Short mmCIF file of C-alpha atoms and ligand atoms in Angstrom, two decimals:
data_model
loop_
_atom_site.label_atom_id
_atom_site.label_comp_id
_atom_site.label_asym_id
_atom_site.label_seq_id
_atom_site.Cartn_x
_atom_site.Cartn_y
_atom_site.Cartn_z
CA MET A 474 111.67 -25.59 33.93
CA THR A 475 112.87 -29.12 34.78
CA ASP A 476 110.96 -31.06 32.09
CA GLN A 477 111.98 -31.04 28.45
CA PRO A 478 109.74 -28.52 26.68
CA ILE A 479 107.04 -30.03 24.48
CA ILE A 480 106.63 -26.82 22.47
CA GLU A 481 109.45 -24.48 21.52
CA CYS A 482 109.46 -21.41 19.33
CA ARG A 483 112.50 -19.43 18.37
CA ASP A 484 112.34 -15.92 16.95
CA LEU A 485 108.98 -16.67 15.37
CA TYR A 486 107.45 -14.08 13.04
CA LYS A 487 104.28 -14.29 11.01
CA ARG A 488 103.00 -11.58 8.74
CA PHE A 489 99.86 -11.60 6.63
CA GLY A 490 100.53 -8.85 4.10
CA ASN A 491 100.89 -5.74 6.24
CA VAL A 492 99.45 -7.41 9.33
CA ARG A 493 101.98 -8.47 11.93
CA ALA A 494 100.33 -11.50 13.56
CA LEU A 495 103.39 -12.75 15.52
CA GLU A 496 106.68 -11.05 16.23
CA GLU A 497 109.88 -12.27 17.93
CA VAL A 498 108.11 -15.06 19.79
CA ASP A 499 110.56 -17.13 21.87
CA LEU A 500 108.83 -19.79 23.86
CA ALA A 501 109.42 -23.04 25.74
CA VAL A 502 106.34 -24.78 27.14
CA PRO A 503 106.69 -27.74 29.54
CA PRO A 504 104.38 -30.80 29.66
CA GLY A 505 101.03 -30.28 31.38
CA ILE A 506 98.12 -27.94 30.76
CA THR A 507 99.08 -24.58 29.32
CA GLY A 508 96.84 -21.60 28.79
CA LEU A 509 97.44 -19.27 25.87
CA ILE A 510 95.88 -15.95 26.76
CA GLY A 511 95.48 -12.82 24.70
CA ALA A 512 92.87 -10.41 23.43
CA ASN A 513 91.15 -10.88 20.09
CA GLY A 514 93.75 -10.59 17.36
CA ALA A 515 96.70 -11.19 19.73
CA GLY A 516 97.98 -14.05 17.55
CA LYS A 517 96.73 -17.15 19.43
CA THR A 518 95.16 -18.91 16.43
CA THR A 519 98.15 -18.05 14.27
CA LEU A 520 100.51 -19.66 16.79
CA ILE A 521 98.35 -22.79 17.04
CA ARG A 522 98.18 -23.13 13.25
CA ILE A 523 101.96 -22.78 12.98
CA LEU A 524 102.43 -25.52 15.61
CA LEU A 525 100.17 -27.77 13.53
CA GLY A 526 102.13 -27.04 10.36
CA LEU A 527 98.97 -25.65 8.72
CA ILE A 528 100.71 -22.35 8.00
CA ARG A 529 104.40 -21.52 7.82
CA PRO A 530 106.08 -18.81 9.84
CA THR A 531 107.50 -15.89 7.89
CA HIS A 532 110.69 -16.29 9.88
CA GLY A 533 111.98 -18.37 12.81
CA GLN A 534 111.05 -21.88 13.78
CA ALA A 535 108.64 -23.89 15.90
CA SER A 536 109.22 -27.38 17.33
CA VAL A 537 106.89 -29.84 19.00
CA PHE A 538 108.26 -32.80 20.98
CA GLY A 539 111.74 -31.65 19.94
CA THR A 540 110.95 -32.01 16.20
CA ARG A 541 110.87 -28.99 13.91
CA VAL A 542 107.33 -28.64 12.62
CA ALA A 543 108.55 -27.83 9.10
CA SER A 544 110.59 -31.06 8.95
CA ASP A 545 107.69 -33.46 9.60
CA PRO A 546 104.29 -31.74 9.82
CA ALA A 547 102.25 -34.87 8.99
CA GLY A 548 104.20 -37.06 11.45
CA LEU A 549 103.68 -34.51 14.20
CA ARG A 550 99.99 -34.06 13.42
CA ALA A 551 99.49 -37.79 14.08
CA ARG A 552 100.58 -37.09 17.66
CA ILE A 553 98.56 -33.89 18.06
CA GLY A 554 94.82 -33.27 18.39
CA TYR A 555 93.26 -30.01 17.22
CA MET A 556 90.02 -28.34 18.14
CA PRO A 557 89.51 -25.34 15.84
CA GLU A 558 87.67 -22.21 16.82
CA GLY A 559 84.17 -21.48 15.53
CA SER A 560 81.48 -23.57 13.98
CA CYS A 561 82.86 -26.22 11.62
CA LEU A 562 80.72 -29.36 12.05
CA PRO A 563 78.68 -30.95 9.24
CA ALA A 564 75.00 -30.53 10.17
CA ASP A 565 73.89 -33.71 8.39
CA GLN A 566 76.17 -36.18 10.20
CA THR A 567 75.60 -37.84 13.55
CA ALA A 568 78.11 -37.22 16.34
CA ALA A 569 79.13 -40.90 16.26
CA ASP A 570 79.74 -40.87 12.48
CA PHE A 571 81.66 -37.63 12.61
CA VAL A 572 83.99 -38.62 15.45
CA ALA A 573 84.51 -42.09 13.90
CA TYR A 574 85.42 -40.34 10.64
CA ALA A 575 87.97 -38.19 12.50
CA ALA A 576 89.47 -41.42 13.88
CA GLU A 577 89.60 -42.91 10.39
CA LEU A 578 91.39 -39.79 9.09
CA ALA A 579 93.97 -40.32 11.84
CA GLY A 580 94.65 -43.80 10.41
CA ILE A 581 92.59 -45.86 12.86
CA PRO A 582 90.79 -48.91 11.32
CA ILE A 583 87.02 -48.39 10.89
CA ALA A 584 85.73 -50.79 13.59
CA GLU A 585 88.27 -49.55 16.11
CA GLY A 586 87.43 -45.96 15.16
CA ARG A 587 83.73 -46.54 15.88
CA ARG A 588 84.56 -48.05 19.26
CA ARG A 589 86.80 -45.13 20.14
CA ALA A 590 84.22 -42.61 18.93
CA SER A 591 81.68 -44.15 21.28
CA GLU A 592 84.12 -44.09 24.21
CA THR A 593 85.20 -40.53 23.52
CA LEU A 594 81.63 -39.28 23.22
CA PHE A 595 80.92 -40.98 26.53
CA LEU A 596 83.87 -39.13 28.08
CA VAL A 597 82.55 -35.75 26.92
CA GLY A 598 79.05 -36.55 28.16
CA LEU A 599 77.36 -37.13 24.79
CA HIS A 600 76.89 -40.89 24.76
CA GLU A 601 73.10 -40.71 24.79
CA GLU A 602 73.08 -38.16 22.00
CA ARG A 603 75.67 -39.86 19.80
CA PHE A 604 73.20 -40.86 17.07
CA ARG A 605 71.65 -37.41 16.77
CA TYR A 606 72.51 -35.05 13.91
CA LEU A 607 75.09 -32.37 14.65
CA GLY A 608 72.83 -29.73 13.09
CA ASP A 609 70.44 -30.24 16.02
CA PHE A 610 73.14 -29.81 18.66
CA SER A 611 73.40 -26.76 20.94
CA THR A 612 76.63 -24.72 20.95
CA GLY A 613 77.77 -26.49 24.13
CA MET A 614 77.18 -29.93 22.60
CA GLN A 615 78.96 -28.92 19.40
CA GLN A 616 81.97 -27.73 21.40
CA ARG A 617 82.06 -31.12 23.14
CA VAL A 618 81.91 -32.96 19.81
CA LYS A 619 84.80 -30.82 18.58
CA LEU A 620 86.67 -31.75 21.74
CA ALA A 621 85.88 -35.46 21.23
CA GLN A 622 87.20 -35.47 17.64
CA SER A 623 90.42 -33.84 18.84
CA ILE A 624 91.24 -36.67 21.25
CA VAL A 625 89.78 -39.74 19.49
CA HIS A 626 93.22 -40.85 18.20
CA ASP A 627 94.70 -40.59 21.69
CA PRO A 628 97.15 -37.76 20.95
CA GLU A 629 100.02 -36.79 23.23
CA LEU A 630 99.16 -33.10 22.84
CA VAL A 631 95.89 -31.33 22.09
CA LEU A 632 95.70 -27.77 20.82
CA LEU A 633 92.33 -26.28 21.70
CA ASP A 634 91.41 -22.94 20.14
CA GLU A 635 88.96 -21.10 22.43
CA PRO A 636 87.24 -24.32 23.62
CA ALA A 637 84.96 -22.48 26.04
CA SER A 638 83.96 -19.79 23.57
CA GLY A 639 80.22 -19.11 23.26
CA LEU A 640 79.29 -21.27 26.26
CA ASP A 641 77.10 -20.22 29.17
CA PRO A 642 78.72 -20.29 32.66
CA ALA A 643 77.65 -23.90 33.37
CA GLY A 644 78.85 -25.08 29.94
CA ARG A 645 82.10 -23.23 30.44
CA GLU A 646 82.64 -24.89 33.78
CA GLN A 647 81.96 -28.36 32.31
CA MET A 648 84.36 -27.72 29.43
CA LEU A 649 87.14 -26.61 31.81
CA GLU A 650 86.56 -29.66 34.01
CA LEU A 651 86.84 -31.93 30.98
CA ILE A 652 90.09 -30.28 29.93
CA ALA A 653 91.47 -30.63 33.47
CA ARG A 654 90.63 -34.36 33.32
CA PHE A 655 93.01 -34.81 30.38
CA ARG A 656 95.77 -34.82 32.99
CA GLU A 657 94.52 -38.25 34.12
CA PHE A 658 95.20 -39.58 30.62
CA GLY A 659 98.69 -38.11 30.52
CA MET A 660 97.64 -35.80 27.69
CA ASN A 661 99.31 -32.41 27.31
CA VAL A 662 97.10 -29.45 26.46
CA LEU A 663 97.58 -25.99 25.04
CA PHE A 664 94.33 -24.06 25.05
CA SER A 665 93.63 -20.52 24.10
CA SER A 666 91.25 -18.16 25.78
CA HIS A 667 90.75 -14.45 26.18
CA LEU A 668 89.47 -14.99 29.73
CA LEU A 669 91.98 -15.03 32.61
CA ASP A 670 89.54 -16.89 34.78
CA ASP A 671 89.47 -19.94 32.47
CA ILE A 672 93.24 -20.14 32.45
CA GLU A 673 93.58 -19.70 36.21
CA GLN A 674 91.14 -22.48 36.95
CA THR A 675 92.75 -25.09 34.75
CA CYS A 676 96.37 -24.47 33.83
CA ASP A 677 99.84 -25.21 35.18
CA TRP A 678 101.58 -22.81 32.83
CA VAL A 679 100.48 -19.61 31.16
CA VAL A 680 101.63 -17.90 27.98
CA MET A 681 100.40 -14.39 27.28
CA LEU A 682 100.37 -12.84 23.83
CA ASP A 683 99.75 -9.18 23.22
CA ASP A 684 99.59 -7.78 19.72
CA GLY A 685 101.68 -10.65 18.34
CA ARG A 686 104.35 -10.52 21.03
CA MET A 687 104.92 -13.01 23.81
CA ILE A 688 104.80 -10.94 27.00
CA HIS A 689 104.78 -13.64 29.68
CA SER A 690 105.52 -17.36 29.88
CA ALA A 691 105.71 -18.87 33.36
CA PRO A 692 104.17 -21.38 35.74
CA LEU A 693 100.80 -20.19 36.90
CA ASP A 694 101.30 -21.18 40.46
CA PRO A 695 104.98 -21.45 41.37
CA PRO A 696 105.40 -24.09 44.09
CA GLY A 697 105.57 -22.67 47.58
CA GLU A 698 104.39 -19.23 46.55
CA ALA A 699 101.71 -17.52 48.57
CA ASP A 700 98.20 -17.76 47.25
CA SER A 701 95.14 -15.61 47.75
CA VAL A 702 91.39 -15.80 47.48
CA SER A 703 89.06 -12.81 47.48
CA VAL A 704 85.60 -13.43 48.83
CA GLU A 705 82.48 -11.34 49.27
CA VAL A 706 79.42 -12.66 51.09
CA PHE A 707 75.76 -11.72 51.22
CA GLY A 708 74.86 -9.85 54.39
CA ASP A 709 77.10 -9.40 57.44
CA PRO A 710 80.74 -10.48 56.80
CA GLN A 711 81.57 -10.61 60.54
CA PRO A 712 80.77 -14.35 61.06
CA LEU A 713 83.12 -15.24 58.19
CA ILE A 714 85.82 -12.90 59.52
CA ALA A 715 85.49 -14.53 62.96
CA ALA A 716 85.67 -18.03 61.44
CA LEU A 717 88.80 -17.11 59.50
CA ALA A 718 90.42 -15.56 62.59
CA GLU A 719 89.58 -18.70 64.59
CA ARG A 720 91.48 -20.77 62.03
CA GLY A 721 94.50 -18.46 62.18
CA GLY A 722 94.14 -17.48 58.51
CA GLY A 723 95.91 -14.32 57.31
CA PHE A 724 93.43 -11.91 55.76
CA THR A 725 92.69 -8.27 55.08
CA VAL A 726 89.30 -6.62 54.74
CA GLU A 727 88.67 -4.02 52.03
CA GLY A 728 85.08 -2.81 52.34
CA ALA A 729 82.90 -5.83 51.60
CA VAL A 730 85.77 -7.91 50.20
CA ILE A 731 87.88 -10.21 52.38
CA ASN A 732 91.28 -11.13 50.91
CA VAL A 733 92.61 -14.35 52.42
CA GLU A 734 96.24 -15.32 52.01
CA GLY A 735 98.30 -18.37 52.82
CA ALA A 736 100.37 -21.21 51.37
CA ALA A 737 99.45 -22.23 47.81
CA GLY A 738 96.80 -24.94 47.80
CA ASP A 739 95.64 -24.34 51.40
CA VAL A 740 93.74 -21.10 51.05
CA PHE A 741 90.76 -22.39 49.14
CA ALA A 742 90.16 -25.15 51.72
CA LEU A 743 90.52 -22.60 54.52
CA VAL A 744 87.92 -20.28 52.96
CA ARG A 745 85.55 -23.18 52.24
CA ASP A 746 85.73 -24.39 55.86
CA ALA A 747 85.27 -20.88 57.24
CA LEU A 748 82.25 -20.33 54.96
CA GLU A 749 80.73 -23.57 56.12
CA THR A 750 81.07 -22.88 59.85
CA SER A 751 79.99 -19.24 59.56
CA GLY A 752 76.95 -20.18 57.45
CA SER A 753 77.76 -17.29 55.08
CA SER A 754 76.58 -17.33 51.44
CA VAL A 755 79.06 -16.32 48.77
CA ARG A 756 78.21 -13.33 46.60
CA ARG A 757 81.52 -13.41 44.71
CA MET A 758 84.76 -15.32 45.05
CA GLY A 759 87.93 -14.96 42.97
CA THR A 760 91.00 -17.15 43.07
CA ARG A 761 94.24 -15.38 42.38
CA LEU A 762 92.53 -13.29 39.72
CA SER A 763 94.27 -10.13 40.73
CA ARG A 764 97.71 -11.70 40.51
CA LEU A 765 97.48 -12.81 36.89
CA GLU A 766 95.62 -9.63 36.02
CA ASP A 767 98.47 -7.63 37.60
CA ILE A 768 101.04 -9.56 35.53
CA LEU A 769 99.07 -8.88 32.35
CA VAL A 770 98.62 -5.17 33.07
CA ALA A 771 102.30 -4.75 34.06
CA ALA A 772 103.54 -6.67 31.01
CA VAL A 773 101.36 -4.70 28.60
CA LYS A 774 102.46 -1.44 30.24
CA GLU A 775 106.13 -2.46 29.92
CA THR A 776 105.78 -3.18 26.18
CA ASP A 777 103.93 0.11 25.68
CA ASP A 778 106.65 2.18 27.42
P1 LIG B 207 90.81 -14.30 18.02
O1 LIG B 207 90.61 -14.66 19.44
O2 LIG B 207 90.00 -13.11 17.60
O3 LIG B 207 90.73 -15.44 17.08
P2 LIG B 207 93.70 -14.50 17.91
O4 LIG B 207 94.48 -14.11 19.10
O5 LIG B 207 93.47 -15.93 17.66
O6 LIG B 207 92.32 -13.72 17.94
P3 LIG B 207 94.75 -14.44 15.23
O7 LIG B 207 93.52 -15.04 14.63
O8 LIG B 207 95.96 -15.27 15.32
O9 LIG B 207 94.43 -13.82 16.66
O10 LIG B 207 95.07 -13.12 14.41
C1 LIG B 207 96.23 -12.30 14.64
C2 LIG B 207 96.23 -11.18 13.61
O11 LIG B 207 96.49 -11.72 12.31
C3 LIG B 207 94.90 -10.45 13.50
O12 LIG B 207 95.17 -9.10 13.23
C4 LIG B 207 94.24 -11.11 12.31
O13 LIG B 207 93.34 -10.23 11.68
C5 LIG B 207 95.43 -11.42 11.42
N1 LIG B 207 95.21 -12.62 10.58
C6 LIG B 207 95.05 -13.88 11.02
N2 LIG B 207 94.90 -14.73 9.98
C7 LIG B 207 94.97 -13.97 8.86
C8 LIG B 207 94.90 -14.24 7.45
N3 LIG B 207 94.74 -15.48 7.00
N4 LIG B 207 95.01 -13.20 6.61
C9 LIG B 207 95.19 -11.94 7.06
N5 LIG B 207 95.28 -11.61 8.36
C10 LIG B 207 95.17 -12.60 9.26
#
């Protein structure tokens, strides 16, 4: 890692009575978009709440931007945005009022807060609906309001707890695209998910938790490393195979699935071009899914042994 870490944890433990939520977590997360992956109960929310200073670790320490959370939780929270998991919006407030209130809580003057609320709701695609009551919003719209309130004070880091949870595939895609756009604003992101696919689409770095332990923390796509895309088409795969061969792409065929390999960043464009010229329709396509899945399975197996 060349950049200074924005999040660091050293020998972090958290117990709730007899429940071991986090154990021996040592972590250094660089700037950028980081995915926090783990099954239900793995400790993702607990870690996020410790980073926010909302709960204290039983042992060990956590730092954000090089400052120990315990030494200045309020000061750090002014620089961090937080999108909690689950339903937590007041049904009888409009989106504009609620997001403006979040800005006010972050110390922004009222008029400025209203302006920012309007801008932020525009960014998340809810400008037209900003004067509607939150109680009438769909789950997808509520998730976007929660996202808007987390960034209204222009934080340097946002911690998003399962932002795509409960969304249909289109809503999920929109949410991930929005998160990816935070890069343009120079905002750092840590977002949790139990879906590898979400993380692979969006993140530069991935942290995996399993049963309270950190089992993997690494760049998602190390520069220069080979990349792969698995694709399955409707009907005869031969035209696609021929188009790939014509372009000199390296690939293997396993039954109906064609695995295409090449330099990171190039493979997707290669497959897209080959699909276009062959006129094939995609039944299923996965980017690097197997690689991260392999890491997860191997890491879990190692901790079990
Ligand atoms: P999910 O995706 O289901 O929210 P998670 O990875 O976020 O899972 P946590 O919510 O951090 O997991 O929970 C980790 C463990 O700690 C779980 O066993 C959970 O039941 C327990 N836990 C979390 N908060 C508390 C609490 N306040 N009191 C008791 N146990 C808790």
